[in-house]
Every structure is written in C-alpha cells, then in structure tokens.
Tab-separated table of C-alpha atoms in Angstrom:
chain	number	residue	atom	x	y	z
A	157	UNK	CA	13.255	19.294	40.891
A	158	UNK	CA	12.699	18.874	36.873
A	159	UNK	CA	14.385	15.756	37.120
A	160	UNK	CA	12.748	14.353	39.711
A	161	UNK	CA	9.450	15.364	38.647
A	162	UNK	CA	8.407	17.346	35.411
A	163	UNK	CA	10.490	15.132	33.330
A	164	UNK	CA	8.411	11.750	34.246
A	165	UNK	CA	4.885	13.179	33.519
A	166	UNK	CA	4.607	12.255	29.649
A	167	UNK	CA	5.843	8.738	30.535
A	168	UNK	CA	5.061	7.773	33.868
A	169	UNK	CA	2.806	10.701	35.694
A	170	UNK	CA	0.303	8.101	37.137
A	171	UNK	CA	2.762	5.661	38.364
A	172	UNK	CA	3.463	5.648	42.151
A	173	UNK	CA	5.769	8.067	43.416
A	174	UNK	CA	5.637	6.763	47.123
A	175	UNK	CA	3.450	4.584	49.562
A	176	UNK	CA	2.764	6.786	52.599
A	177	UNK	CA	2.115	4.587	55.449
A	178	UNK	CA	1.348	6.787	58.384
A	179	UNK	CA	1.966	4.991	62.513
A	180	UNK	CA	-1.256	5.527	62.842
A	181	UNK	CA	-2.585	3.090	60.116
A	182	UNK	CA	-3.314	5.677	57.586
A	183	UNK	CA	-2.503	5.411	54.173
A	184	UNK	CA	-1.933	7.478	51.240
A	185	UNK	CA	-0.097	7.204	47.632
A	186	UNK	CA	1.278	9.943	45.978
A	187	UNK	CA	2.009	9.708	42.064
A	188	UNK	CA	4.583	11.798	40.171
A	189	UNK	CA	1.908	13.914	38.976
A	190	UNK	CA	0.359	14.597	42.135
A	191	UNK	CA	4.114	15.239	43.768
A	192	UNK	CA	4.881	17.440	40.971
A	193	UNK	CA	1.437	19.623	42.142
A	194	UNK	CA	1.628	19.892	45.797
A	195	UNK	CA	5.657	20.673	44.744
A	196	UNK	CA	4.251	23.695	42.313
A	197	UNK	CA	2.004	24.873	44.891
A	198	UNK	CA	4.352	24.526	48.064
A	199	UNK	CA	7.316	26.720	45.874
A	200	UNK	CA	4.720	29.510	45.080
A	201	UNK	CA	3.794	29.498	48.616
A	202	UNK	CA	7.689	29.637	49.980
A	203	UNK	CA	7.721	32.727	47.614
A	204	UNK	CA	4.376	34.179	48.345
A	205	UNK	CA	6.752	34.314	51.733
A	206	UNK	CA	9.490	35.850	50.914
A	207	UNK	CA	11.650	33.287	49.980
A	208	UNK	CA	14.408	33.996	47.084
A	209	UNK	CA	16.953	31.883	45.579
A	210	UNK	CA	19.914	31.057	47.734
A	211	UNK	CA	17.673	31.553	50.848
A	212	UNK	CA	18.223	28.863	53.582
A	213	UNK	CA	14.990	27.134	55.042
A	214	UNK	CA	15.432	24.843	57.965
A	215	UNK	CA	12.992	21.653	57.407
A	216	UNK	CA	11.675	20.052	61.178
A	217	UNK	CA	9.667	17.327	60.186
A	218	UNK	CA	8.232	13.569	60.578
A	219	UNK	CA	8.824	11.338	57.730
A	220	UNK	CA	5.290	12.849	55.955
A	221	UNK	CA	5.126	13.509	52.473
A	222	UNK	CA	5.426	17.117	53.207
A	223	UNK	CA	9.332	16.389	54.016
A	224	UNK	CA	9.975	15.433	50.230
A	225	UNK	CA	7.754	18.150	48.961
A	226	UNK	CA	9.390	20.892	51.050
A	227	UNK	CA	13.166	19.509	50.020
A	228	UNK	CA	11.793	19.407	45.974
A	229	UNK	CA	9.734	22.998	46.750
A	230	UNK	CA	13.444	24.740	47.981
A	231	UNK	CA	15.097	22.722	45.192
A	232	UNK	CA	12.806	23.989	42.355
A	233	UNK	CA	13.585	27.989	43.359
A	234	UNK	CA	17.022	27.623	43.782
A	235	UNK	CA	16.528	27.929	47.688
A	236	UNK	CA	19.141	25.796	50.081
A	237	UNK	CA	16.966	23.378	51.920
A	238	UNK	CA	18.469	21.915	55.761
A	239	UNK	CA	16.676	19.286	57.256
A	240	UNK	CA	17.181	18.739	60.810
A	241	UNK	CA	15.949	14.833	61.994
A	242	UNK	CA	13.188	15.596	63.674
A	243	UNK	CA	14.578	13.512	66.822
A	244	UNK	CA	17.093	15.895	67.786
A	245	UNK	CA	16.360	18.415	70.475
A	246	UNK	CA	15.364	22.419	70.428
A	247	UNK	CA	19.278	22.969	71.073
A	248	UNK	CA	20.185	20.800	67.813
A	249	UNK	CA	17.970	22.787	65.554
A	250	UNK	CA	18.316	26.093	67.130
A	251	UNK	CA	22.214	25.115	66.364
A	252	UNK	CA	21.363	24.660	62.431
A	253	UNK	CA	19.249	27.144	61.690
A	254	UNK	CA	21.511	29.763	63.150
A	255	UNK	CA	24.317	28.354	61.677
A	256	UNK	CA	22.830	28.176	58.378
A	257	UNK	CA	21.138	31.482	58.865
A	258	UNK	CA	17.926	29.831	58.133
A	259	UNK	CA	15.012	32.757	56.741
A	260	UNK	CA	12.027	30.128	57.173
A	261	UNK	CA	11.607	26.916	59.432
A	262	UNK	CA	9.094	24.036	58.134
A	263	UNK	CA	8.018	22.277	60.585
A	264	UNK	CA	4.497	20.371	62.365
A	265	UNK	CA	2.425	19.974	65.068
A	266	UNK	CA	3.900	17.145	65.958
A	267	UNK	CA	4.977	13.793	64.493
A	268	UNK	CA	3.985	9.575	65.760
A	269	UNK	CA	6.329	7.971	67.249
A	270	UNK	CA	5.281	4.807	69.272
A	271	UNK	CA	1.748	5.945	69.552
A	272	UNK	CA	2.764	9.492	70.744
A	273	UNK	CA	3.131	12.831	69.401
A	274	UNK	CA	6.577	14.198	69.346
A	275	UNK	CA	6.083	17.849	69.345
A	276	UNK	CA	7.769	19.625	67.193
A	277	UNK	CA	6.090	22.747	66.686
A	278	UNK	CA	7.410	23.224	70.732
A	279	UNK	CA	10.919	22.476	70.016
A	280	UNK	CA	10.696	24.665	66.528
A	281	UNK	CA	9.679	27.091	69.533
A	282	UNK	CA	12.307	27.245	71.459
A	283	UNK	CA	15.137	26.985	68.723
A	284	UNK	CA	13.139	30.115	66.902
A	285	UNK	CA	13.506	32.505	70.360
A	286	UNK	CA	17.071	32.590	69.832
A	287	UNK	CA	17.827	32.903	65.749
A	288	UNK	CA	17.282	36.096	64.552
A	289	UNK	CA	17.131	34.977	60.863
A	290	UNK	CA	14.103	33.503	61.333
A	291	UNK	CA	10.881	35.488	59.335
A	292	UNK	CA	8.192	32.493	58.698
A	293	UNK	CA	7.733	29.325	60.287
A	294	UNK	CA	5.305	26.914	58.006
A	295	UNK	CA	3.047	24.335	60.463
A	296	UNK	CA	1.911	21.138	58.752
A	297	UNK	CA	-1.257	19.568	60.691
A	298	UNK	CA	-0.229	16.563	61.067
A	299	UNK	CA	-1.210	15.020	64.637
A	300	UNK	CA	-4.133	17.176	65.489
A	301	UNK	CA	-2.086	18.339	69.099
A	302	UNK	CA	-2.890	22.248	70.069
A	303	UNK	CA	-0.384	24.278	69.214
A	304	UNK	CA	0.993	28.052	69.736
A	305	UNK	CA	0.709	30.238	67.123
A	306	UNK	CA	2.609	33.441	67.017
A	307	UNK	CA	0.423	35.595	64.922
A	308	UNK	CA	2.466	37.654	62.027
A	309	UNK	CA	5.308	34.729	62.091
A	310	UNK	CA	3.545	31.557	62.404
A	311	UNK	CA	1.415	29.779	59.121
A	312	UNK	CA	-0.215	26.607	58.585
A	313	UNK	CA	0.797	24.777	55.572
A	314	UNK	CA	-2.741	24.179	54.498
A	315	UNK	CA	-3.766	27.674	54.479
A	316	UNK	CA	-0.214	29.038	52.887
A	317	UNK	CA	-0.617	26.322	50.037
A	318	UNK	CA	-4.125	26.658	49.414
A	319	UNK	CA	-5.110	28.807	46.100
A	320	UNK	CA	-1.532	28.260	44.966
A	321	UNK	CA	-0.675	28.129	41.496
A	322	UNK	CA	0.237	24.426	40.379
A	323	UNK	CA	2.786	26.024	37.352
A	324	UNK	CA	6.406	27.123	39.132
A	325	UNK	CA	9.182	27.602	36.325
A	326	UNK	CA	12.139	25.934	38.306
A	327	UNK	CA	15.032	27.853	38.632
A	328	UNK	CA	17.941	27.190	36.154
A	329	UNK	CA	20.702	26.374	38.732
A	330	UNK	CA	24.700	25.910	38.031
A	331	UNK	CA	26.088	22.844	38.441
A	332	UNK	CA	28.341	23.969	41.552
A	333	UNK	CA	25.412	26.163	43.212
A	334	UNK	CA	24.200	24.375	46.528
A	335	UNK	CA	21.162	21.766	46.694
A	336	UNK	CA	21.543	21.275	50.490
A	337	UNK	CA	23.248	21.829	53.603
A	338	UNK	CA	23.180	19.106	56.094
A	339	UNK	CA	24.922	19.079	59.528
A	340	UNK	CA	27.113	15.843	60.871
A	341	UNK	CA	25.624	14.763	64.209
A	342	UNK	CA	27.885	16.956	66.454
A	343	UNK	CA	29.467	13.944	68.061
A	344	UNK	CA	32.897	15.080	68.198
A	345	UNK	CA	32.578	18.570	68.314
A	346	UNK	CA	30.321	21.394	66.695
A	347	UNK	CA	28.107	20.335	64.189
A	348	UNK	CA	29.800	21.021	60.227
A	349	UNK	CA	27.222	22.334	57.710
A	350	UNK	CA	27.986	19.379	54.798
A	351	UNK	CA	27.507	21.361	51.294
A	352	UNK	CA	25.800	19.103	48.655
A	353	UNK	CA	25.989	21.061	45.053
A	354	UNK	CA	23.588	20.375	42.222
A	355	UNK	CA	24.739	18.114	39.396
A	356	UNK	CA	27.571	16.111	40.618
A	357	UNK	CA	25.089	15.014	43.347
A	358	UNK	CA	22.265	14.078	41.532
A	359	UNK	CA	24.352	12.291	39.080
A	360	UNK	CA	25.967	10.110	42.050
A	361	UNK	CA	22.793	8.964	43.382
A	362	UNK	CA	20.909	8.292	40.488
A	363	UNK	CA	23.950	6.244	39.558
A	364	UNK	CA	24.567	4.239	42.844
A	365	UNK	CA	20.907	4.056	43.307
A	366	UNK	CA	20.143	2.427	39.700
A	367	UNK	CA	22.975	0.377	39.486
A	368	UNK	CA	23.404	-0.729	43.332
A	369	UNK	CA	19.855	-1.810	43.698
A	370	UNK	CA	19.605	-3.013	40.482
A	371	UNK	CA	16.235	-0.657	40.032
A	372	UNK	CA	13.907	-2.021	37.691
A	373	UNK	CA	10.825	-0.096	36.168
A	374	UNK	CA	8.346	-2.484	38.057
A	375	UNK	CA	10.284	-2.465	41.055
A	376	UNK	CA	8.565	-1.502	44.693
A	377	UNK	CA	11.648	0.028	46.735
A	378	UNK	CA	11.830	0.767	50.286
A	379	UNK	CA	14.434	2.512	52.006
A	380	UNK	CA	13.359	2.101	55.787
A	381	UNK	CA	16.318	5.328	56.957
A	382	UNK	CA	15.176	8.341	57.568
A	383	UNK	CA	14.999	11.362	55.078
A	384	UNK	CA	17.234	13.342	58.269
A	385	UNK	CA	19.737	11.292	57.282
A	386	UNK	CA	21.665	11.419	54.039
A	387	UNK	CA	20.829	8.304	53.358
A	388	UNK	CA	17.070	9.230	53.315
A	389	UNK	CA	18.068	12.439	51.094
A	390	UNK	CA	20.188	10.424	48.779
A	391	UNK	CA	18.021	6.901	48.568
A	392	UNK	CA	14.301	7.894	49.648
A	393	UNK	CA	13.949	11.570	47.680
A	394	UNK	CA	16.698	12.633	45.208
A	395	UNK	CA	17.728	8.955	43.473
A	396	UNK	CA	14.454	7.244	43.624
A	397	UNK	CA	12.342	9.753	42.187
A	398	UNK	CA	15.058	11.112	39.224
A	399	UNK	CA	15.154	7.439	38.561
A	400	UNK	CA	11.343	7.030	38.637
A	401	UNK	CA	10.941	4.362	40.849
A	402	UNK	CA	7.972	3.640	43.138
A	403	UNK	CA	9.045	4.219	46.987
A	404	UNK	CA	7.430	3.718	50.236
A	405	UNK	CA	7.159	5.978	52.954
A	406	UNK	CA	6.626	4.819	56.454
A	407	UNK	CA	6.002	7.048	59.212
A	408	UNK	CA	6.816	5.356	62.763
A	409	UNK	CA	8.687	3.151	64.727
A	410	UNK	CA	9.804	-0.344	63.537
A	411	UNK	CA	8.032	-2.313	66.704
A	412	UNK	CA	4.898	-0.360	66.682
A	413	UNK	CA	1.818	-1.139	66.823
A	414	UNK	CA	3.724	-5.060	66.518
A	415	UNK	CA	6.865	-6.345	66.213
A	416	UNK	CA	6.105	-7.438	62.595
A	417	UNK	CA	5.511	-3.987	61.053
A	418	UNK	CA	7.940	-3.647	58.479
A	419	UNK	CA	7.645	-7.345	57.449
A	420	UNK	CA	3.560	-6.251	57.150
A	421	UNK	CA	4.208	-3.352	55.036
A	422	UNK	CA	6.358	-5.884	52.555
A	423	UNK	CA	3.940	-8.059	52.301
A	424	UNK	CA	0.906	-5.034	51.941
A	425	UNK	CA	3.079	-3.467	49.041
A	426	UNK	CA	5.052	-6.252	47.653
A	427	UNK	CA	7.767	-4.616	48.109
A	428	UNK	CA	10.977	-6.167	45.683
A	429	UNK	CA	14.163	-3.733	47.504
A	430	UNK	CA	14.536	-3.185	50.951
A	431	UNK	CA	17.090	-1.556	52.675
A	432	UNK	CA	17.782	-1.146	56.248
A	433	UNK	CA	20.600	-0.894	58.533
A	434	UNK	CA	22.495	-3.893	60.664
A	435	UNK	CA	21.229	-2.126	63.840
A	436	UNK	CA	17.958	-2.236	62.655
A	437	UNK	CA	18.444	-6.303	61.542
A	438	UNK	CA	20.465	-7.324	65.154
A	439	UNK	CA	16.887	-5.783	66.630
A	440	UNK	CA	15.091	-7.706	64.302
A	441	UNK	CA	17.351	-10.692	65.420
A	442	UNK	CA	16.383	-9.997	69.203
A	443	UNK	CA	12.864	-9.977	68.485
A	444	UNK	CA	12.298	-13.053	66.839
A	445	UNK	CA	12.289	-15.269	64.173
A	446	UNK	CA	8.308	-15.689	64.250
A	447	UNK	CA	7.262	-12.171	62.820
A	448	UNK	CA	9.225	-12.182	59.190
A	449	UNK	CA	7.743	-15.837	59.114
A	450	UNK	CA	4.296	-15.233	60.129
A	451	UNK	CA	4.517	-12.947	56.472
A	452	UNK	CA	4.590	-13.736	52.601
A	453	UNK	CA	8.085	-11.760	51.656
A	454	UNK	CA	8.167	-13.630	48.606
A	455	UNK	CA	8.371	-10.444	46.749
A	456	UNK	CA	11.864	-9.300	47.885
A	457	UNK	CA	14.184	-9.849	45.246
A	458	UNK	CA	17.271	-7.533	46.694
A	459	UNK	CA	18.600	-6.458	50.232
A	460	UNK	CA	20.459	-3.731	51.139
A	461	UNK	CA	22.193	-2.958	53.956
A	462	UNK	CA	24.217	0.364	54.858
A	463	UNK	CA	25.943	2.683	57.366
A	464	UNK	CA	28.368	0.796	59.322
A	465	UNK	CA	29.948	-2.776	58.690
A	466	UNK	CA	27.433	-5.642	58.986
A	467	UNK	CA	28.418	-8.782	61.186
A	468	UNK	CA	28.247	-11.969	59.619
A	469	UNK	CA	25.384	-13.437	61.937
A	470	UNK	CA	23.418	-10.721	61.028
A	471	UNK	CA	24.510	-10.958	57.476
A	472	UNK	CA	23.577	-14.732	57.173
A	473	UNK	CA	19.730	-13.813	59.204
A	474	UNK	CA	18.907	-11.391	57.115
A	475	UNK	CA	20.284	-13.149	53.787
C-alpha cells in the first residue's frame, strides 16, 4: 500500500492513477492522491469493523474503483484480501470465503454487464447463509437495483466510509507474511487457495511490468483482464500503480453498447499499452475488420498479449 500510493504523492500525486470508464458511459479519473484518500478512509472503516491484521476479507465485486481500493485498504492493515471474479456463482464464493475463513465480504448491488445488472449482493446472499465466519458484509451502490439488507450484518460502503479519517499508518508487514489468497478456477478438482506473500511479489511485478511493457512515465496503459484474475491483480493494481503509471479501468463487456468499444476507449484516452488476451483478439477477428479502422489508434506504441499461446493469424491481425 505505501508503495503503491504514499510514496508517489511528493512527485506525482496529481497524475492519473486510473481512467474509470463505467458500461454505462460514465466516467471518472482517480489520481494517486485521491486513491491514496478513499484507501485511508476505506482501511479505517474495515477497522471501525472489526477487522485486524491477518484477517481474511472476501472481495465480490465489478471492475469499479472500489475493487482496487478494497485490495490496497486490506493491504495497508496487514489484512489478507481474496477476490472472487464477480462472474462466478453463489456456490464459487460461498466455496472461498469458507475456505479462507473470510471475517468480512465486500461486495455491491450489482455490477453492468451487457446493459444488465449482475446481482451480486444476491449471490453474496446465498454464499453468506452457509459460512459462519462471516461478521460484516460492505455494499457498494453501484447499479441503483433494490437490495436486502440484513440489519446488524449488512453496511453500505458510503455510509461505513463516510467521516473516516484520511491518515491510516500502514502496517509494517514481513516480507514472507501474506498479501493475498486467490483460488485456481476449480476446473480439475477443488479450488487451491494460491498464497501471494509481500515483497517477493511486489518486486516481480513491478519488474515484469516495467520492463515487459516497456512503461514509460507518459505512458497511458490498459490492461483490458479482469482484476479476478491474477493478471488483473498483478498488471491492473499492484505493478501499475508501485510503478506509477496511469491505467484505465473499464467496467463492461467488450461488444457493448458496439462492437468498437475498446478501440473507442483507445482512441478517448490515447492509450500507448494495451494488453488483452488471444481469445479476446480471435473475437475481435470474428467481428470485423471495420471497427479498429473506423478509430485513430495511432497512439498505441506496444501490445501485449497473455494467458495461453497466441496463434499466428491472430498474432499477425493484431500486430
């Protein structure tokens, strides 16, 4: 958490932090200063509830800016922060938190997706009845859907956060204490809780993220994964922002409301990294040649691709 944040404000507080592009056409920028804040204030709240170094808090969200300031909040009090993609069902994060013996579960009302609202706060529901470890739940307003609140358990972020203290003195961690614990996809078995530790990691993906992409100070980066992923951990929160570089944050679905979207956002932003996946460019392939071209990507100076082998014709489109 100090490297991500308090260590940047002398040099580059008012500089970007990330674009938030929300499905809905809503837009918001966050800078390292104003990350660093709603950080401060979020940690005092997850203590104002209870929440002590080495506690385990599940994280059930869209890709808001509330998903990097919850995973920075845990980070800064020493607490071990689990994010469960907030596509996978009641079951799948009733599995984690139990597992994980999760004390609090951040989640929302519900998230966009294709011009509907996943809801979450249902799901976080259902996977709450049966885990016993469970004390708070936190409820960001994101979507404006109604949603049950069980009174003594149940808070909304706004309210929790509001009158909070910007100053939280981060917790001095070891370098072998845990950051994270994040769950493979359960494919072949039981999900396994994947330990990240503190200083090895961050070292590795500031590292691979500077050197990799090539970051420059001026550059406008944009990891299109998402943060349930450990390549959103790694390459949207934890190496972009301890390397200072300006990120955006995009909410929905790649074809929605068009099929030129992401090539939009590029050209909005100016964006000089992206990085997707080659299931994401063979789709792009399907689609059409028209939407990139109908946009000024003259920006882009890198691509990245990651997560599985890419095939050469969709190596050679997207080059």
């Amino acid at each position: 958490s100090y490297n991500c944040l308090d260590r940047h404000l002398d040099t580059i507080g008012d500089q970007v932090a990330y674009h938030f592009v929300g499905e809905p056409g809503d837009t918001r920028d966050l800078t390292f200063r104003d990350l660093y804040e709603d950080v401060g204030r979020f940690a005092n709240a997850l203590k104002s509830l209870g929440v002590e170094r080495g506690d385990r808090v599940a994280i059930y969200l869209g890709m808001i800016p509330e998903l990097p300031i919850a995973m920075l909040a845990c980070a800064r009090i020493g607490a071990v922060h689990s994010v469960v993609f907030g596509g996978f069902s009641a079951d799948s994060l009733g599995d984690r938190i139990r597992d994980a013996e999760c004390k609090v579960l951040v989640t929302a009302d519900g998230a966009w997706r294709r011009g509907d609202v996943v809801s979450l706060k249902e799901a976080g529901d259902d996977a709450m009845a049966g885990s016993p470890s469970i004390e708070k739940c936190v409820v960001v307003r994101r979507c404006g859907n109604e949603v049950a609140m069980q009174d003594g358990r149940d808070v909304w972020y706004h309210d929790v956060v509001d009158g909070q203290p910007v100053e939280c003195e981060p917790e001095v961690m070891n370098a072998e204490d845990i950051l994270y614990i994040l769950y493979t996809s359960g494919t072949t078995g039981k999900p396994k809780g994947i330990v990240h530790t503190q200083a090895g990691y961050l070292a590795g993906v500031m590292t691979t993220h500077k050197y990799v992409f090539d970051v420059k100070p001026d550059d406008v980066y944009w990891c299109g994964a998402d943060i349930g992923w450990v390549t959103g951990h790694s390459y949207i929160v934890y190496g972009p922002l301890a390397n200072g570089t300006t990120g955006v944050l995009y909410e929905g679905a790649p074809n929605y409301p068009g099929l030129d979207r992401l090539w939009q956002i590029i050209e909005d932003y100016k964006v000089t990294i992206f990085y997707t996946a080659p299931t994401a460019i063979r789709a792009f392939m399907k689609w059409g040649d028209q939407y990139p071209a109908e946009h000024d990507l003259s920006s882009l100076r890198l691509l990245g691709t990651v997560g599985e082998p890419i095939n050469p014709e969709a190596w050679i489109w997207y080059n």
